[in-house]
Coordinates of C-alpha atoms in Angstrom, one line a residue:
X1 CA 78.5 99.5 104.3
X2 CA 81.6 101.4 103.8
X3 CA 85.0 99.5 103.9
X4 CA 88.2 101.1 105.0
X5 CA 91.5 101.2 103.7
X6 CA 94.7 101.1 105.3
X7 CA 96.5 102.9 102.5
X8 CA 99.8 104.5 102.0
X9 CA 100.0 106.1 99.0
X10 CA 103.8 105.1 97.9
X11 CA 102.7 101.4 97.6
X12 CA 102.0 100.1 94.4
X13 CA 99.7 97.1 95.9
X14 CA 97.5 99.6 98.2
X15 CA 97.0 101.8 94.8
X16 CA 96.0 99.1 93.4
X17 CA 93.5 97.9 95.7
X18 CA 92.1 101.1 95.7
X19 CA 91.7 101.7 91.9
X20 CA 90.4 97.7 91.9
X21 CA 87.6 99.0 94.8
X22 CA 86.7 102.3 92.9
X23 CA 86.5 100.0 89.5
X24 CA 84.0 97.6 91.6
X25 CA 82.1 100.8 93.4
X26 CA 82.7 100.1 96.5
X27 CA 82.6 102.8 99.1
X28 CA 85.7 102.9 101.0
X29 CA 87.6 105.5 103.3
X30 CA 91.1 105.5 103.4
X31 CA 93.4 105.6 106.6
X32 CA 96.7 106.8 106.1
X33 CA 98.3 105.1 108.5
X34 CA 101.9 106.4 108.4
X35 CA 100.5 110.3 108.5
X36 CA 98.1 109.2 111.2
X37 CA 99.7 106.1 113.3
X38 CA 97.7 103.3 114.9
X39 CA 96.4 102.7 118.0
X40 CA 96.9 99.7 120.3
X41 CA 93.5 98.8 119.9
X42 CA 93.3 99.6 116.6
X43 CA 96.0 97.1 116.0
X44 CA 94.4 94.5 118.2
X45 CA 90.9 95.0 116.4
X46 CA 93.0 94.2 113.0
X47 CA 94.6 91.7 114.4
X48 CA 90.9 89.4 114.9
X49 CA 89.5 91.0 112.1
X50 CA 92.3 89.3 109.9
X51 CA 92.0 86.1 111.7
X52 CA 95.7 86.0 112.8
X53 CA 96.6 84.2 115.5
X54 CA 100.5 86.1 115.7
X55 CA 100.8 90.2 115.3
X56 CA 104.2 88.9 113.0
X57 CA 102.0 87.6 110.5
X58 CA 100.7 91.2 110.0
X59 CA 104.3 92.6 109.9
X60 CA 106.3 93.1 107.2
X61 CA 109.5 90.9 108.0
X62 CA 111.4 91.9 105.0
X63 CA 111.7 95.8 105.9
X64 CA 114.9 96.7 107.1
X65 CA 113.4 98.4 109.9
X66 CA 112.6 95.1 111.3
X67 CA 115.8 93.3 111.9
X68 CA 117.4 96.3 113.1
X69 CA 115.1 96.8 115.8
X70 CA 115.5 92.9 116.4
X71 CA 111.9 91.6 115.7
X72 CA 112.6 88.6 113.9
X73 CA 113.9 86.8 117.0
X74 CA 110.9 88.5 119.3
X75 CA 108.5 85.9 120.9
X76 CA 106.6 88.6 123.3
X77 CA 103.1 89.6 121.1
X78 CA 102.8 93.0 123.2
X79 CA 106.4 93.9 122.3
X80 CA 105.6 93.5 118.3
X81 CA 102.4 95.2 119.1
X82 CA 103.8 98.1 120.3
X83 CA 106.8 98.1 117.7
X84 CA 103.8 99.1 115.2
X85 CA 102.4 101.4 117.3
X86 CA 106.0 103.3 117.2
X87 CA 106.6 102.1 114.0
X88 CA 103.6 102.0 111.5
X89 CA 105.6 101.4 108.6
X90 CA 106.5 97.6 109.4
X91 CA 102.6 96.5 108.7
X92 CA 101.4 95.0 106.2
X93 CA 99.5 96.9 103.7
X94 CA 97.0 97.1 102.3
X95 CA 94.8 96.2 104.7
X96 CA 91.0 96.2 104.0
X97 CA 88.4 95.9 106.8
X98 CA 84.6 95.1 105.5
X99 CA 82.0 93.8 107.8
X100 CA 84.4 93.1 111.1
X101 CA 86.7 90.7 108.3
X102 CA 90.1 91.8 107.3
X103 CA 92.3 90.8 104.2
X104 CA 95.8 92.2 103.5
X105 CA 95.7 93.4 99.6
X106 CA 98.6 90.9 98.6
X107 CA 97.7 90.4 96.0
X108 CA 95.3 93.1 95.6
X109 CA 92.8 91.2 94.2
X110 CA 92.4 89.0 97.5
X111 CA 90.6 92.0 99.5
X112 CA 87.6 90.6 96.7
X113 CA 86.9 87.8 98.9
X114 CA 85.4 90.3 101.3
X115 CA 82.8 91.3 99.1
X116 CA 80.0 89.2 97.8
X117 CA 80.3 90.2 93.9

C-alpha cells in the first residue's frame, strides 16, 4: 500500500516527513497541494480520515491569511471548507493518508503511528 503526501516543498516539517518516509521505505506519492488545489471532497475525505470532528482543527490558525479573511470567529463548517478550497495554503501540512487514517506531520515523526514498524 502506497501512502500519500500532502507536501509543499517550502515547509521544513513536510520535507521532513518525507525524508523520515524514504529513510523507513515507505512508498508514498506526493500531492502538491498548493500547485494543484483541493477538492471539496477531497477535503471532506481528509477531514474523516484525520478523525476531526471541526475543518479548523485542520487549518492553520496562525497564518495571516486566516484572520484577514475573518476565520477565527467563523462557526459555519462549509464556509471554512470552502475557504481551503480557495485558499490551500491555510491547511495544515503535512498531511499523510495510509490505509483510510490520516496524521498531520507535526511533529513529523507522528505520521509513524500510521505504519506498523
Amino acid at each position: 500500500m502506497t501512502a500519500i503526501v500532502y507536501h509543499n516543498p517550502r515547509c521544513s516539517k513536510s520535507r521532513q516527513t518525507i525524508q523520515m518516509l524514504t529513510e523507513q521505505g515507505i512508498p508514498y506519492d506526493c500531492v502538491l497541494y498548493l500547485d494543484d488545489g483541493l477538492s471539496l471532497a477531497t477535503l471532506q475525505s481528509l477531514l474523516v480520515a484525520l478523525g476531526f470532528t471541526s475543518v479548523r482543527d485542520m487549518m492553520r490558525s496562525k497564518e495571516p491569511l486566516y484572520k484577514a479573511l475573518g476565520l477565527d470567529n467563523e462557526g459555519d463548517e462549509a464556509v471554512l471548507l470552502q475557504a481551503l478550497v480557495n485558499h490551500p495554503k491555510l491547511l495544515e501540512r503535512p498531511i499523510v493518508v495510509y490505509d483510510n487514517r490520516a496524521q498531520i506531520g507535526r511533529p513529523p515523526e507522528a505520521v509513524m503511528r500510521l505504519f506498523s514498524i
